Short mmCIF file of N, CA, C and O and ligand atoms in Angstrom, two decimals:
data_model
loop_
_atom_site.label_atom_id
_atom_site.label_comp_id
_atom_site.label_asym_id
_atom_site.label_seq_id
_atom_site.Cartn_x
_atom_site.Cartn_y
_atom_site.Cartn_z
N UNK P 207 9.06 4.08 -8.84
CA UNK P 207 9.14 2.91 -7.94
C UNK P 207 7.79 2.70 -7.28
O UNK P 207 7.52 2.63 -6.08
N UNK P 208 6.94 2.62 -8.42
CA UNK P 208 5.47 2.76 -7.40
C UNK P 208 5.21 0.58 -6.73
O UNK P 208 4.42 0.16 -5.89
N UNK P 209 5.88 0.05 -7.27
CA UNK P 209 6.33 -1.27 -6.67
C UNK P 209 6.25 -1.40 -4.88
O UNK P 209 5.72 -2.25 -4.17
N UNK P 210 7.01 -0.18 -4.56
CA UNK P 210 7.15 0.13 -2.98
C UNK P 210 5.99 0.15 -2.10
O UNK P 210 5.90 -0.47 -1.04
N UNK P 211 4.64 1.28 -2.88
CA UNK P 211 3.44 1.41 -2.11
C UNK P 211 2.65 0.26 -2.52
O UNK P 211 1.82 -0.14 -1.71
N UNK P 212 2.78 -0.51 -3.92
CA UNK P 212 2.23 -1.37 -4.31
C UNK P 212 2.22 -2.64 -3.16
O UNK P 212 1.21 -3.06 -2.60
N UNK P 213 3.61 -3.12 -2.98
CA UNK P 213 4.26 -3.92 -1.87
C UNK P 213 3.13 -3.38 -0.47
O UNK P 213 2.28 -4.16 -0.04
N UNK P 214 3.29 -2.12 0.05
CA UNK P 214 3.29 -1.78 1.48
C UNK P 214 1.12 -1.88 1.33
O UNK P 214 0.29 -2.01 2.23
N UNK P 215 0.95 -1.75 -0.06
CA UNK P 215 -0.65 -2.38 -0.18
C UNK P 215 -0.77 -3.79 0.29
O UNK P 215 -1.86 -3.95 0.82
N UNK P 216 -0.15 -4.70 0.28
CA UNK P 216 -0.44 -5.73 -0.04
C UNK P 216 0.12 -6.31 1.42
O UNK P 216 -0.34 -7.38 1.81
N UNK P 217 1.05 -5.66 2.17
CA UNK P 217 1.52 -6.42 3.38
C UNK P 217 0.47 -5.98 4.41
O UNK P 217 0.01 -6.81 5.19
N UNK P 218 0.08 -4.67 4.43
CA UNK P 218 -1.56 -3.68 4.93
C UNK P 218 -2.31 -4.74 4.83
O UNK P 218 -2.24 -5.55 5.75
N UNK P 219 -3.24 -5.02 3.64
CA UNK P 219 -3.85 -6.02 3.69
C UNK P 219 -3.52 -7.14 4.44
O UNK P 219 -4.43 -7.44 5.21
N UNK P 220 -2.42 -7.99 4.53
CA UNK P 220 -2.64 -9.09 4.97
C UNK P 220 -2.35 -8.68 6.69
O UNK P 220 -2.48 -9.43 7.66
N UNK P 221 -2.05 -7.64 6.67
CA UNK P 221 -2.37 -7.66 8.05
C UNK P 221 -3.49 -7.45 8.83
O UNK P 221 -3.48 -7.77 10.02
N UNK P 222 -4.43 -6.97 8.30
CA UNK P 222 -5.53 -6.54 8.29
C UNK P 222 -6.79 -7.77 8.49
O UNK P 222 -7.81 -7.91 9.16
N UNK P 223 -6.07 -8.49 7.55
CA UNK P 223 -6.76 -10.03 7.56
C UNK P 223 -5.73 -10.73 8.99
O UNK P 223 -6.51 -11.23 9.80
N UNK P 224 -4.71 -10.83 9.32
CA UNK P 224 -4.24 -11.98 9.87
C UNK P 224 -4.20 -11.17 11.45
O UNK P 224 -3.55 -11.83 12.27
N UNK P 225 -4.72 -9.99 11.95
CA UNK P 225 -5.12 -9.33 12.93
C UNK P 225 -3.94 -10.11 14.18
O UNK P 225 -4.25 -10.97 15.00
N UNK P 226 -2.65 -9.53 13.98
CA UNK P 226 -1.85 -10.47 14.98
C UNK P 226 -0.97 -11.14 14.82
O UNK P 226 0.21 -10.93 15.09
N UNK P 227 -1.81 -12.66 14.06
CA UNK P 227 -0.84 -13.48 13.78
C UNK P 227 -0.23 -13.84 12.54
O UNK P 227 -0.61 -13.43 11.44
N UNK P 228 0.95 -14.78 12.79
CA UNK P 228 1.66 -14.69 12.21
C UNK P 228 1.65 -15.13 10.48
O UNK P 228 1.58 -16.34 10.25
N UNK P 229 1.71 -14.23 9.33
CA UNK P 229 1.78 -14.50 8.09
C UNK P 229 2.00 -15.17 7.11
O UNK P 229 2.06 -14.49 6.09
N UNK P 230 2.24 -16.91 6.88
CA UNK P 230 2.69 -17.89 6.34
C UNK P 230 2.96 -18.06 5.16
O UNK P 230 3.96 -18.71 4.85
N UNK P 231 2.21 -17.57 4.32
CA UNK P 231 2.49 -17.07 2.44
C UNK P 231 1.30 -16.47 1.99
O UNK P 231 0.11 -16.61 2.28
N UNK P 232 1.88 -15.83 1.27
CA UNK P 232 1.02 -15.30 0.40
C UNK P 232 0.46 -15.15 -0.82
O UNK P 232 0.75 -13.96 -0.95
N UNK P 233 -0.09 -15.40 -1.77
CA UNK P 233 -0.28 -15.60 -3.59
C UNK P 233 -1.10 -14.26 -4.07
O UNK P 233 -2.24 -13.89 -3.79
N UNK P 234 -0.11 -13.71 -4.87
CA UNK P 234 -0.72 -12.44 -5.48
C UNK P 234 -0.77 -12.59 -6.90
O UNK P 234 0.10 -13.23 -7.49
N UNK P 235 -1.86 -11.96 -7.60
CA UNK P 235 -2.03 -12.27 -8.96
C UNK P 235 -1.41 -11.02 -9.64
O UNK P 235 -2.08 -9.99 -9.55
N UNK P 236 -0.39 -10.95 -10.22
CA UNK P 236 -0.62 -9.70 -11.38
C UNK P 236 -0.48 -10.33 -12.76
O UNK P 236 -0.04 -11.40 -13.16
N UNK P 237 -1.14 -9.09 -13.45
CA UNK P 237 -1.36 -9.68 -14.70
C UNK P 237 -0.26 -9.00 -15.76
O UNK P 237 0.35 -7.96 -15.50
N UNK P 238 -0.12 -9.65 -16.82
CA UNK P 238 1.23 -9.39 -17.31
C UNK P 238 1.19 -8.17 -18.21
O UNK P 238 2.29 -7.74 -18.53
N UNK P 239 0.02 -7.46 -18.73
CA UNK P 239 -0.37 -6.49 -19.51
C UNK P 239 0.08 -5.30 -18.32
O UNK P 239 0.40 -4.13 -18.54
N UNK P 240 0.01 -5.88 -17.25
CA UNK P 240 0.02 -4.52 -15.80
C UNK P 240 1.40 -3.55 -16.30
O UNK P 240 1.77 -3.82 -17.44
N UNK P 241 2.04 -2.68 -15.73
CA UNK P 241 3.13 -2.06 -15.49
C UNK P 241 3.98 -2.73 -13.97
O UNK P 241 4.67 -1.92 -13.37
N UNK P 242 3.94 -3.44 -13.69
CA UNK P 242 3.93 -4.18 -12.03
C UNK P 242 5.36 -4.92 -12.09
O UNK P 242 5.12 -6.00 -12.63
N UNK P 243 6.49 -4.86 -11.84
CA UNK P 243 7.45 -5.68 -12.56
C UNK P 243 7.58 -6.42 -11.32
O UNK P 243 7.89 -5.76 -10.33
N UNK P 244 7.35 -8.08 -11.15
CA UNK P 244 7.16 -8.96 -10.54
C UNK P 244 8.47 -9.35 -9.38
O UNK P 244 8.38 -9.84 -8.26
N UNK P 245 9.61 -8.94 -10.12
CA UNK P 245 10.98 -9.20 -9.20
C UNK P 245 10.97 -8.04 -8.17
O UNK P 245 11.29 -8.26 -7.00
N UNK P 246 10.56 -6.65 -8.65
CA UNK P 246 10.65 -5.59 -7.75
C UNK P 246 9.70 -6.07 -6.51
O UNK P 246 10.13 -5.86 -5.37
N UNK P 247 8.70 -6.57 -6.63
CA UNK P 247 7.44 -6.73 -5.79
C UNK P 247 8.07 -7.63 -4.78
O UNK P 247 7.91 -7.51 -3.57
N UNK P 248 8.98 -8.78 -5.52
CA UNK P 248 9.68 -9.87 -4.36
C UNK P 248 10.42 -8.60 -3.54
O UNK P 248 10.09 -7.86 -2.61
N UNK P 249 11.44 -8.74 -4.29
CA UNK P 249 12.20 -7.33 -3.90
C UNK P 249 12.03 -6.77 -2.36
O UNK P 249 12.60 -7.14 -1.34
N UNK P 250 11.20 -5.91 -2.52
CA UNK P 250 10.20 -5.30 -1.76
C UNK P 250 9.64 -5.73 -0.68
O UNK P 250 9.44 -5.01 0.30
N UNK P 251 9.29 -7.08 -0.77
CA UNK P 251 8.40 -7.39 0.18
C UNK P 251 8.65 -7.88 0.87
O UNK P 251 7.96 -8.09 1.87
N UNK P 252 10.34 -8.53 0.55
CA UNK P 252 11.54 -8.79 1.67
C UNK P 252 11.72 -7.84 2.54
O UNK P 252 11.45 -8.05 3.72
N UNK P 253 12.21 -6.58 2.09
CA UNK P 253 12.52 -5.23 2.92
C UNK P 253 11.08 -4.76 4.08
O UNK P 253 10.92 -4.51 5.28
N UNK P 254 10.45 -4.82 3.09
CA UNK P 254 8.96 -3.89 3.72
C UNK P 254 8.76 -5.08 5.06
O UNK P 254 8.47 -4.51 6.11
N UNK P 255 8.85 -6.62 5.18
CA UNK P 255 7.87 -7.68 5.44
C UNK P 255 8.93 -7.75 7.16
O UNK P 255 8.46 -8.32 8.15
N UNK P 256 10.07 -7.19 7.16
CA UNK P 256 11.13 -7.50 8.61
C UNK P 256 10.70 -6.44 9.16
O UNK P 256 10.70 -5.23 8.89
N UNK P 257 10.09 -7.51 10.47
CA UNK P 257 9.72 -7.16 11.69
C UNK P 257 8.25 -6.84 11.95
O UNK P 257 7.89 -6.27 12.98
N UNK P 258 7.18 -7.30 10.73
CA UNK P 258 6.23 -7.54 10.69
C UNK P 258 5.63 -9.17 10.86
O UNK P 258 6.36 -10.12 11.12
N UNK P 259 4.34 -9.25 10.67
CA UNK P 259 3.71 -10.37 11.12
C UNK P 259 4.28 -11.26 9.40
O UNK P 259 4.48 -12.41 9.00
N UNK P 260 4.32 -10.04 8.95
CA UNK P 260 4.56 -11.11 7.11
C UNK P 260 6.15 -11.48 7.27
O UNK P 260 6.65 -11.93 6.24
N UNK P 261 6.96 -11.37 8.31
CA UNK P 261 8.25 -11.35 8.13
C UNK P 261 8.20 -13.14 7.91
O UNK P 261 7.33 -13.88 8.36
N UNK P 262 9.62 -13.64 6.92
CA UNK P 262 9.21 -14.70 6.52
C UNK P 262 8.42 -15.18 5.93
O UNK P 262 8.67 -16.30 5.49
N UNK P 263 7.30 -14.68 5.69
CA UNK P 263 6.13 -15.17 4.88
C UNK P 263 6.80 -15.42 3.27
O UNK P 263 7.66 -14.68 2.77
N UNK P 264 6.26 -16.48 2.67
CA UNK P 264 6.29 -17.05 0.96
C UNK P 264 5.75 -16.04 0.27
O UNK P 264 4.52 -15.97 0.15
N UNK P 265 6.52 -15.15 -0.25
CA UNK P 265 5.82 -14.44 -1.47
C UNK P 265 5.72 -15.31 -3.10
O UNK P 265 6.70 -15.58 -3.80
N UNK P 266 3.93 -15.70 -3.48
CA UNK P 266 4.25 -16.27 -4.58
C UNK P 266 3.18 -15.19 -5.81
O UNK P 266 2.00 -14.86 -5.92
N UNK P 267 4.24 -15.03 -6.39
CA UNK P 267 3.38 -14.11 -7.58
C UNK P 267 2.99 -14.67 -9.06
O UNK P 267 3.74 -14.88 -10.01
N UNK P 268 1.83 -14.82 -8.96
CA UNK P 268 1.26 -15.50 -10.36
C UNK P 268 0.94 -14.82 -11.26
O UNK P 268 0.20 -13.89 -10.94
N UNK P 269 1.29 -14.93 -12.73
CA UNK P 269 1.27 -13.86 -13.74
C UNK P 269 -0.11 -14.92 -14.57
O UNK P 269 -0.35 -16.11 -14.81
N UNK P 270 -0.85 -13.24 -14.81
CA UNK P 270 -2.02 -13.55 -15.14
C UNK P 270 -1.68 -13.14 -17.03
O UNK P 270 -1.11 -12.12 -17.41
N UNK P 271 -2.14 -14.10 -17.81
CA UNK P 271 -1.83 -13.59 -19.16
C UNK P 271 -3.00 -12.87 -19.96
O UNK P 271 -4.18 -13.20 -19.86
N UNK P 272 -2.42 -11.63 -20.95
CA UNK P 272 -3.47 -10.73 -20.96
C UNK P 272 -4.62 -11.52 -22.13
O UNK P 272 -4.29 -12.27 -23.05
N UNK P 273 -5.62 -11.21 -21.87
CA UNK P 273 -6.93 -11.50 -22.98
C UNK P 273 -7.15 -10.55 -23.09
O UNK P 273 -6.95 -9.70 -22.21
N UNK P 274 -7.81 -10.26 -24.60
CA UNK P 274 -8.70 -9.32 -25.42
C UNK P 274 -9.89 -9.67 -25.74
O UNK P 274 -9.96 -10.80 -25.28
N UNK P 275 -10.59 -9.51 -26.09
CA UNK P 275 -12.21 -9.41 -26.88
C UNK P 275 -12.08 -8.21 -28.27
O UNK P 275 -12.31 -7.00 -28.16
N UNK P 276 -11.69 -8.90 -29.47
CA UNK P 276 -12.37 -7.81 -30.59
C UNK P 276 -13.98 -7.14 -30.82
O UNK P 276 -15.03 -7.73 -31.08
N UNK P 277 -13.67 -5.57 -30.61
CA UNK P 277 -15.17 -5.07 -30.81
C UNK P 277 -15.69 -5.22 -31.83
O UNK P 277 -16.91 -5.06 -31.74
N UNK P 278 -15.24 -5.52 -33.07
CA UNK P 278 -15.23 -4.95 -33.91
C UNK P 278 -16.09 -6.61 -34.55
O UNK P 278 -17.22 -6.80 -34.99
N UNK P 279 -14.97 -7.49 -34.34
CA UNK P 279 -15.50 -9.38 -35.10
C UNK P 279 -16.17 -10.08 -34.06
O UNK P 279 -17.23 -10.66 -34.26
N UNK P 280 -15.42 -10.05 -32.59
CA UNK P 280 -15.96 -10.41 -31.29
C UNK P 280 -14.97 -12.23 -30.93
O UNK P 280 -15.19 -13.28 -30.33
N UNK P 281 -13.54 -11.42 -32.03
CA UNK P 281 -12.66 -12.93 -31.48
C UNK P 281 -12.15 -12.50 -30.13
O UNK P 281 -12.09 -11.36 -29.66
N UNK P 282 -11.73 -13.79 -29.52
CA UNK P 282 -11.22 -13.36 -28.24
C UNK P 282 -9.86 -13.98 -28.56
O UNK P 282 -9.75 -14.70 -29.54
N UNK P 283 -8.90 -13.74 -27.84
CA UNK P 283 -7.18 -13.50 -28.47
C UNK P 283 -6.63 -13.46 -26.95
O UNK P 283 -7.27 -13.33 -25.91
N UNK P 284 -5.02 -13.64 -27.19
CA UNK P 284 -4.27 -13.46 -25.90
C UNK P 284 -3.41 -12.39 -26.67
O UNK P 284 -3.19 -12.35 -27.88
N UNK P 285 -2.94 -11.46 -25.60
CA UNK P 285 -2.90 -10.04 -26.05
C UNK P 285 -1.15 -10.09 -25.54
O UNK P 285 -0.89 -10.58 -24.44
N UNK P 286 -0.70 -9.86 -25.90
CA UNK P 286 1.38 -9.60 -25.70
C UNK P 286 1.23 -7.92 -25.22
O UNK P 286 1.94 -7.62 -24.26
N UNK P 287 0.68 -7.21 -25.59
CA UNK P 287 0.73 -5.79 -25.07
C UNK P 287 -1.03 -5.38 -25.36
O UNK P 287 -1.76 -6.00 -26.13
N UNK P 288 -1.58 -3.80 -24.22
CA UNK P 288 -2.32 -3.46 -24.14
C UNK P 288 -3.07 -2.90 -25.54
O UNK P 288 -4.27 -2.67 -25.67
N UNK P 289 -1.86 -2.73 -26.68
CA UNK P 289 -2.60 -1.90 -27.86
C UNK P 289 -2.72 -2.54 -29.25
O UNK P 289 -2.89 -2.02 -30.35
N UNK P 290 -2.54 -4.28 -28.72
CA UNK P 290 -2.44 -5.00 -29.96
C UNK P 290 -3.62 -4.73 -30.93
O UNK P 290 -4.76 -4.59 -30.47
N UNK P 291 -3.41 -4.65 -32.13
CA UNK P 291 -4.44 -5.11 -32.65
C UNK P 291 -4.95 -6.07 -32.35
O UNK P 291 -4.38 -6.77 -31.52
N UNK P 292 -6.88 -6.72 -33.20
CA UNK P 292 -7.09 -8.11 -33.24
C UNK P 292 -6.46 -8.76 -34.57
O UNK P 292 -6.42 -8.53 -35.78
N UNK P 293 -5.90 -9.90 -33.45
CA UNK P 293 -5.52 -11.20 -34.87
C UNK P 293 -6.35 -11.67 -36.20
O UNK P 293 -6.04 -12.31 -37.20
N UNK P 294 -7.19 -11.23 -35.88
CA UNK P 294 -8.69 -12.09 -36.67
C UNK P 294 -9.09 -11.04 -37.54
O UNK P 294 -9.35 -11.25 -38.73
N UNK P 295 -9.15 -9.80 -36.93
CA UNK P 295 -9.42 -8.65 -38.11
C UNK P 295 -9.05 -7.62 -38.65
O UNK P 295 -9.39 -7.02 -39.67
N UNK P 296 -7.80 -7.35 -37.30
CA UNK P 296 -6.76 -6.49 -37.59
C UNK P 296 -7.31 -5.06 -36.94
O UNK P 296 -6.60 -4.06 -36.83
N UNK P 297 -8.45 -5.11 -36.60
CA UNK P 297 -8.97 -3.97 -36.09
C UNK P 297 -8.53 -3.44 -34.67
O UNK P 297 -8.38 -4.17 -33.69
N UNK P 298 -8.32 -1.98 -34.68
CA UNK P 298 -7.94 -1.85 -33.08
C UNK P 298 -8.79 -1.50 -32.07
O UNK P 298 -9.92 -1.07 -32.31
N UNK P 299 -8.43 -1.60 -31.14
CA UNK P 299 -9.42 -1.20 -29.98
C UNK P 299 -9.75 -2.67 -29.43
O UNK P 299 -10.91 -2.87 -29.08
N UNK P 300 -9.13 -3.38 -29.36
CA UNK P 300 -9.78 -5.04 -28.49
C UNK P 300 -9.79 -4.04 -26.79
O UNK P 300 -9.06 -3.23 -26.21
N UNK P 301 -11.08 -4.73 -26.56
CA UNK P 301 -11.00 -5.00 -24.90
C UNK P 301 -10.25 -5.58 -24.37
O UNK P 301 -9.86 -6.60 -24.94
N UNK P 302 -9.85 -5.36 -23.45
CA UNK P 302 -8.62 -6.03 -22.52
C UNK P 302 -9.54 -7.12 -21.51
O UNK P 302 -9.96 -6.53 -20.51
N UNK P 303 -9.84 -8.25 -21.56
CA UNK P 303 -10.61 -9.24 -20.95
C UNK P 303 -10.07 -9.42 -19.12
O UNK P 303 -10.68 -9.41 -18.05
N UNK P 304 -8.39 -9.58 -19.60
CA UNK P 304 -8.07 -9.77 -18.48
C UNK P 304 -6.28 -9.28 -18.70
O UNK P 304 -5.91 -8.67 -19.70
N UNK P 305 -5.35 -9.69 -17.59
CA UNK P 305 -4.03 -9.33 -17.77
C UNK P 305 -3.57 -7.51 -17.18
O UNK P 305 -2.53 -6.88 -17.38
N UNK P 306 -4.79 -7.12 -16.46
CA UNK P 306 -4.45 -5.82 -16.04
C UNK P 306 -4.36 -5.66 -14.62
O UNK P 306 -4.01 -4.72 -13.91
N UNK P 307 -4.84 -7.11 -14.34
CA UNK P 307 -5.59 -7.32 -12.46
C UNK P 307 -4.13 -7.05 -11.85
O UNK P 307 -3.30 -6.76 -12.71
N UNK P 308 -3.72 -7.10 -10.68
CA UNK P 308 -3.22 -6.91 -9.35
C UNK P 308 -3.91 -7.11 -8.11
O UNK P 308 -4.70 -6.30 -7.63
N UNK P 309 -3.56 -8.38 -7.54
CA UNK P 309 -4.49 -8.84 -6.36
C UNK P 309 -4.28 -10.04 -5.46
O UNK P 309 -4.06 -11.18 -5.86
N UNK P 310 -4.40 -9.62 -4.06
CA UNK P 310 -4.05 -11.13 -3.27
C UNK P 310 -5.28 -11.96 -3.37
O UNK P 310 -6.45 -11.78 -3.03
N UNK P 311 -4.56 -13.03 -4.01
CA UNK P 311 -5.08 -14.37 -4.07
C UNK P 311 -5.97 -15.21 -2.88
O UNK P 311 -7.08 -15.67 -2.64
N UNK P 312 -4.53 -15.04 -2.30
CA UNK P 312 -4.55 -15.79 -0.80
C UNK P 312 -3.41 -15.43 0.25
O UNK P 312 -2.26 -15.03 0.08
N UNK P 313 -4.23 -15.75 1.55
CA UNK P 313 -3.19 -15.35 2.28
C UNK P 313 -3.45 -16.49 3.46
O UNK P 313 -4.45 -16.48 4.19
N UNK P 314 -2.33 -17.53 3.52
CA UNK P 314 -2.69 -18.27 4.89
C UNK P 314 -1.60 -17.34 5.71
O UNK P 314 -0.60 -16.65 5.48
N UNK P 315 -2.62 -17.85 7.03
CA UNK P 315 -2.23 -17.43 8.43
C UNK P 315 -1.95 -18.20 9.64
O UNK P 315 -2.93 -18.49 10.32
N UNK P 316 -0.91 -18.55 10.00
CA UNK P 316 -0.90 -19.27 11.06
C UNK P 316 -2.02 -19.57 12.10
O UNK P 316 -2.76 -18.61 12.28
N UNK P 317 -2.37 -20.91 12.98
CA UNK P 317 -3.35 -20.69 14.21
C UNK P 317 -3.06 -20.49 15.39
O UNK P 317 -3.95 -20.34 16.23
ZN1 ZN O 649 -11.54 -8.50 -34.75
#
């Protein structure tokens, strides 16, 4: 259930930023290659967010889709899992471009 500290990262942060006041929404990126399962994070951030400054706050989570880079030809591809081969040459080992991130976006704050 690492979702839980993941969550209690991310409400830290915005408190950190909103020093006080009150938390209005928030946009977090994870990417879909992650291990991060997106409902747990809502989940979570209901429980974790009562009686904090984020209480009420919009949790919106945007799924980032994974890219690769082949080392091998140098196609770039959208990747369904971390160990795809490349499409183009079949070779393994693509770089993972993107789709691994976890990160607040944004965070408005009340004035
Ligand atoms: Zn290739």
């Amino acid at each position: 259930m690492h979702e839980l500290a993941i969550t209690q990262g991310i409400i830290e942060l915005c408190q950190g930023h909103a020093v006080g006041r009150r938390v209005l929404s928030v946009d977090v990126e994870i990417g879909e290659l992650g291990s991060v399962v997106p409902d747990a994070i809502q989940f979570c951030f209901e429980a974790c967010s009562r009686g904090t400054e984020l209480e009420g706050a919009v949790l919106t989570i945007v799924r980032v889709p994974g890219r690769g880079s082949c080392n091998t030809c140098g196609a770039e591809m959208r990747l369904e899992s971390l160990y795809d081969p490349c499409v183009s040459c079949g070779a393994y080992g693509v770089i993972v471009t993107a789709g691994e991130e976890m990160r607040v976006r944004e965070i408005e704050v009340a004035d």
